[in-house]
Amino acid sequence: MLHRPLEFAKDGHFVFKTPDPIPISSVDQGLAGLLTLALSVLGLAAPAQAAKVPSWKIEVIVYLYTDLTYQDAVSSHRLVGSLVPDEVANIKNSSAGFVNSDIPALTSGTEHPTLRVKSVSRPLDSQTLTADNFGGFTPAPWTTTADQDPGYDSYIVFWQSFGWDWGPMKSDNIAHAGGLTWGRGTSPTFSAIQMPELAYAGRNVLKHEWGHAITFYYDARGTAPKPMVDNHQPDTSVNCHTHNGYLHIDETASNPVPNSIYNNGSGFTHDYYSGVTAQASNPSHCIGITPAAWLSGGPVTKR
């Protein structure tokens, strides 16, 4: 597991930051110069340094409260909900584990993002929640713009969709989709995840929704092989080197299953994050996010 220092930003939000690279000492620089000189005398070229893959900058936005008043065909509603401290801790820990451990593993060590987590106390309401096209509600890229700090490649929103409805006087969940990710071309990516889905699926929901984000982005950018991977179709996908299919199992943190859908070391999500999956109908044509695609960077950190 890769550990990153936890700092506080000026606004009091948590910042998970990758340490700056250790500078080469003057001694090392002198040795490097002598090596280059020796190779030059021998008529040999100095070894080329590998290009550095840009680190995606990810901001997780946590909405602590929900207070939505709306009317449907049956009655008027006012859904009030909030995230309890244990749920906020789960979001922070899950986000850190996803960014610091899962993404580097899923990309076969290619991508190492940075993470910032911020909390918003202003409730989500009728101005910031919109229809999710499944009969429920969700935060959206255009309704939460004010809370998206500039300079990030990717935004992930967590919110409380479950609460007490003071209209019919009963508990309810106003989100009818566990997670949603918008195709935004080459603009910063945006995903929204309801808290009950994180409680149910764990970090798998982050792997899935961010998988949508990166496949949408790199397809729009044109730096990933065509066709774009559909991460709802593991059953029609294979590894492009072995031509073997995947186990259609959603593993859990306590029960990892190699070659399953969400396993960090092998399986469907690993393979399309690493650019080595393929459609079963064309099993030798590797698709997904290749190292060359990762090298082109994200919406903000692009080369």
XYZ file of C-alpha atoms in Angstrom:
303
model
C 0.000 0.000 0.000
C 1.253 3.440 -0.884
C 0.988 5.853 2.027
C 0.660 9.587 1.471
C 0.912 12.331 4.066
C -2.308 13.922 5.250
C -2.218 17.697 5.319
C -4.718 20.432 5.989
C -5.434 22.958 3.275
C -5.894 26.589 4.191
C -9.642 26.090 4.204
C -9.393 23.230 6.688
C -10.103 20.459 4.203
C -8.143 17.250 4.081
C -5.490 16.977 1.386
C -3.886 13.660 0.502
C -0.711 14.686 -1.256
C 1.994 12.713 -2.989
C 5.379 13.672 -1.562
C 7.589 15.653 -3.914
C 10.336 13.580 -5.563
C 13.610 13.572 -3.628
C 16.028 15.848 -5.485
C 19.161 14.303 -6.945
C 22.144 15.240 -4.820
C 25.094 17.083 -6.229
C 27.136 13.883 -5.859
C 24.618 11.937 -7.933
C 24.621 14.707 -10.527
C 28.405 14.524 -10.732
C 28.325 10.763 -11.196
C 25.635 11.117 -13.845
C 27.817 13.666 -15.650
C 30.852 11.360 -15.539
C 28.749 8.492 -16.885
C 27.496 10.631 -19.760
C 31.058 11.761 -20.555
C 32.359 8.187 -20.498
C 29.589 6.994 -22.806
C 30.308 9.898 -25.141
C 34.004 8.953 -25.326
C 33.025 5.391 -26.149
C 30.605 6.596 -28.814
C 27.576 5.378 -26.891
C 24.393 7.262 -26.079
C 23.349 7.849 -22.499
C 20.237 5.889 -21.504
C 17.074 7.868 -22.131
C 14.907 8.656 -19.122
C 11.354 7.347 -19.259
C 8.731 10.041 -19.644
C 6.868 10.770 -16.414
C 3.184 9.903 -16.461
C 1.151 12.911 -15.234
C -0.681 12.325 -11.965
C -4.417 12.891 -12.214
C -5.671 15.364 -9.611
C -8.866 14.073 -8.009
C -11.161 16.097 -5.763
C -13.756 14.284 -3.659
C -16.613 16.540 -2.562
C -18.651 15.332 0.425
C -22.086 16.871 0.923
C -22.943 16.446 4.591
C -26.651 17.324 4.389
C -29.643 16.887 2.099
C -32.871 18.900 2.340
C -35.045 18.479 -0.762
C -38.612 19.677 -1.151
C -40.467 18.382 -4.209
C -43.903 17.445 -5.483
C -44.920 14.266 -7.297
C -48.236 12.950 -8.585
C -49.164 11.620 -5.167
C -48.134 14.193 -2.562
C -45.627 16.826 -1.503
C -42.315 15.732 -0.032
C -39.489 17.060 2.071
C -36.601 14.598 2.340
C -34.063 15.465 5.044
C -30.886 13.442 5.521
C -27.331 13.761 6.782
C -24.067 11.848 6.847
C -23.080 10.602 10.293
C -19.391 10.778 11.341
C -18.779 7.073 10.610
C -20.074 7.540 7.065
C -17.828 10.563 6.494
C -14.872 8.527 7.773
C -15.824 5.695 5.402
C -15.856 8.113 2.467
C -12.436 9.537 3.355
C -10.862 6.134 3.962
C -12.417 4.589 0.846
C -11.330 7.515 -1.318
C -7.764 7.348 0.010
C -7.605 3.586 -0.494
C -8.940 3.896 -4.034
C -6.523 6.632 -5.071
C -3.423 5.482 -3.176
C -3.731 1.711 -3.635
C -6.385 0.654 -6.129
C -5.588 2.941 -9.063
C -1.821 2.228 -9.059
C -2.559 -1.520 -8.875
C -5.319 -1.489 -11.495
C -3.080 0.442 -13.916
C -0.178 -1.986 -13.354
C 1.812 0.754 -11.636
C 1.378 3.330 -14.391
C -0.872 5.961 -12.784
C -0.409 7.502 -9.312
C -3.050 10.218 -8.756
C -3.302 12.769 -5.975
C -6.380 13.286 -3.822
C -8.110 16.143 -2.020
C -11.222 15.579 0.089
C -13.452 18.505 1.059
C -16.733 18.665 2.954
C -19.613 21.009 2.128
C -22.034 21.949 4.914
C -24.616 23.628 2.678
C -27.436 21.111 2.097
C -28.162 19.692 -1.315
C -31.588 21.011 -2.281
C -33.855 21.711 -5.251
C -31.163 23.945 -6.761
C -28.376 21.352 -6.597
C -30.277 18.093 -7.083
C -31.664 17.188 -10.481
C -33.442 14.219 -12.074
C -31.222 11.132 -12.427
C -33.266 9.725 -15.357
C -34.170 6.695 -13.244
C -37.007 8.326 -11.326
C -34.838 9.770 -8.578
C -32.436 12.633 -7.917
C -28.704 13.276 -8.100
C -26.137 16.069 -7.867
C -24.843 16.949 -11.339
C -21.775 18.639 -12.833
C -23.662 21.858 -13.610
C -25.489 22.066 -10.269
C -22.360 21.729 -8.115
C -19.988 23.952 -10.099
C -19.605 26.397 -7.207
C -18.115 23.653 -5.034
C -15.687 22.302 -7.646
C -12.289 23.846 -7.015
C -10.417 24.661 -10.226
C -7.367 22.694 -11.272
C -8.666 19.145 -10.874
C -8.926 16.446 -13.539
C -11.727 14.583 -11.822
C -14.529 15.340 -9.354
C -16.275 12.643 -7.315
C -19.292 13.639 -5.223
C -20.578 11.648 -2.255
C -23.964 12.506 -0.792
C -26.704 11.235 1.504
C -29.698 10.134 -0.548
C -31.431 8.369 2.355
C -33.416 10.223 4.983
C -36.787 11.032 6.486
C -39.570 12.260 4.236
C -41.746 14.686 6.218
C -44.503 14.504 3.599
C -45.694 10.882 3.848
C -43.802 10.585 7.176
C -41.538 7.692 6.239
C -37.896 6.998 5.373
C -36.931 6.995 1.713
C -34.006 6.934 -0.693
C -34.388 9.601 -3.371
C -31.510 8.289 -5.533
C -32.514 5.560 -7.963
C -28.986 5.041 -9.326
C -26.161 3.886 -7.082
C -23.615 5.921 -9.011
C -23.627 8.109 -12.107
C -20.806 9.366 -14.324
C -21.312 11.884 -17.098
C -19.564 11.751 -20.468
C -17.979 15.212 -20.575
C -15.711 15.028 -23.583
C -12.251 16.295 -22.657
C -13.500 18.384 -19.702
C -12.804 17.306 -16.100
C -14.699 14.135 -15.272
C -17.613 14.037 -12.813
C -19.148 11.164 -10.859
C -21.825 11.171 -8.145
C -22.186 8.296 -5.669
C -24.913 7.938 -3.054
C -23.764 6.904 0.419
C -25.915 3.725 0.576
C -24.097 2.434 -2.520
C -20.669 2.949 -0.945
C -21.902 1.165 2.187
C -23.117 -1.733 0.018
C -20.431 -2.079 -2.663
C -17.372 -0.590 -0.961
C -14.565 0.641 -3.196
C -15.942 -1.373 -6.119
C -18.352 1.483 -6.846
C -15.395 3.875 -7.091
C -13.563 1.497 -9.425
C -16.662 1.240 -11.607
C -17.657 4.905 -11.766
C -14.108 6.187 -12.250
C -13.746 3.495 -14.902
C -16.557 5.231 -16.779
C -14.813 8.569 -16.264
C -11.467 7.529 -17.735
C -12.901 5.535 -20.635
C -15.172 8.455 -21.596
C -12.290 10.925 -21.348
C -9.607 8.999 -23.224
C -12.074 8.006 -25.930
C -12.994 11.672 -26.449
C -9.329 12.653 -26.389
C -8.508 9.985 -28.984
C -5.517 8.597 -27.095
C -7.033 5.201 -26.210
C -7.558 2.404 -28.748
C -10.978 2.105 -30.350
C -13.557 0.922 -29.585
C -14.099 2.338 -26.112
C -14.456 -0.263 -23.377
C -17.991 -0.667 -22.017
C -17.439 -1.553 -18.377
C -20.940 -2.985 -18.165
C -19.847 -5.832 -20.455
C -17.287 -8.037 -18.687
C -19.110 -11.101 -20.041
C -18.161 -10.237 -23.647
C -14.547 -9.296 -22.818
C -11.285 -11.244 -22.565
C -7.639 -10.590 -21.782
C -6.010 -9.624 -25.095
C -2.850 -11.654 -24.389
C -4.308 -14.884 -23.000
C -7.749 -14.633 -24.686
C -9.209 -15.908 -21.415
C -12.449 -14.502 -20.050
C -13.169 -13.230 -16.554
C -14.949 -14.566 -13.490
C -18.242 -12.708 -13.191
C -17.930 -12.171 -9.456
C -17.932 -8.930 -7.475
C -15.171 -9.569 -4.952
C -15.059 -7.817 -1.593
C -12.118 -6.450 0.386
C -12.383 -9.404 2.768
C -12.765 -11.935 -0.051
C -10.498 -11.091 -3.013
C -11.025 -13.254 -6.095
C -8.277 -13.266 -8.769
C -9.477 -12.659 -12.346
C -12.837 -11.381 -11.106
C -14.482 -8.123 -12.124
C -12.871 -5.797 -9.554
C -9.703 -7.593 -8.457
C -6.727 -5.211 -8.288
C -4.169 -7.650 -9.682
C -6.071 -9.408 -12.445
C -9.513 -9.429 -14.003
C -11.776 -7.178 -16.017
C -11.314 -3.799 -14.298
C -7.568 -4.340 -13.945
C -7.286 -5.191 -17.631
C -9.184 -2.210 -19.022
C -7.435 0.193 -16.603
C -4.173 -1.297 -17.955
C -5.158 -1.437 -21.636
C -5.021 -5.221 -21.986
C -8.660 -6.206 -22.343
C -10.356 -7.028 -25.630
C -13.735 -7.842 -27.067
C -14.252 -11.589 -27.300
C -15.092 -11.123 -30.980
C -11.621 -9.599 -31.613
C -9.520 -11.118 -28.808
C -6.058 -9.961 -29.957
C -6.962 -6.278 -30.332
C -6.028 -4.710 -26.978
C -8.311 -1.912 -25.801
C -8.709 0.117 -22.628
C -6.422 2.713 -21.090
C -2.943 1.881 -22.351
C 0.284 3.270 -20.835
C 0.478 5.613 -23.852
C -2.993 6.944 -23.028
C -2.067 7.491 -19.369
C 1.084 9.266 -20.548
C -1.071 11.839 -22.373
C -2.433 12.956 -18.979
C -5.851 14.071 -17.768
C -8.143 16.995 -18.608
C -6.003 19.445 -16.602
C -2.674 17.632 -16.300
C -2.565 16.732 -20.007
C 0.685 16.930 -21.939
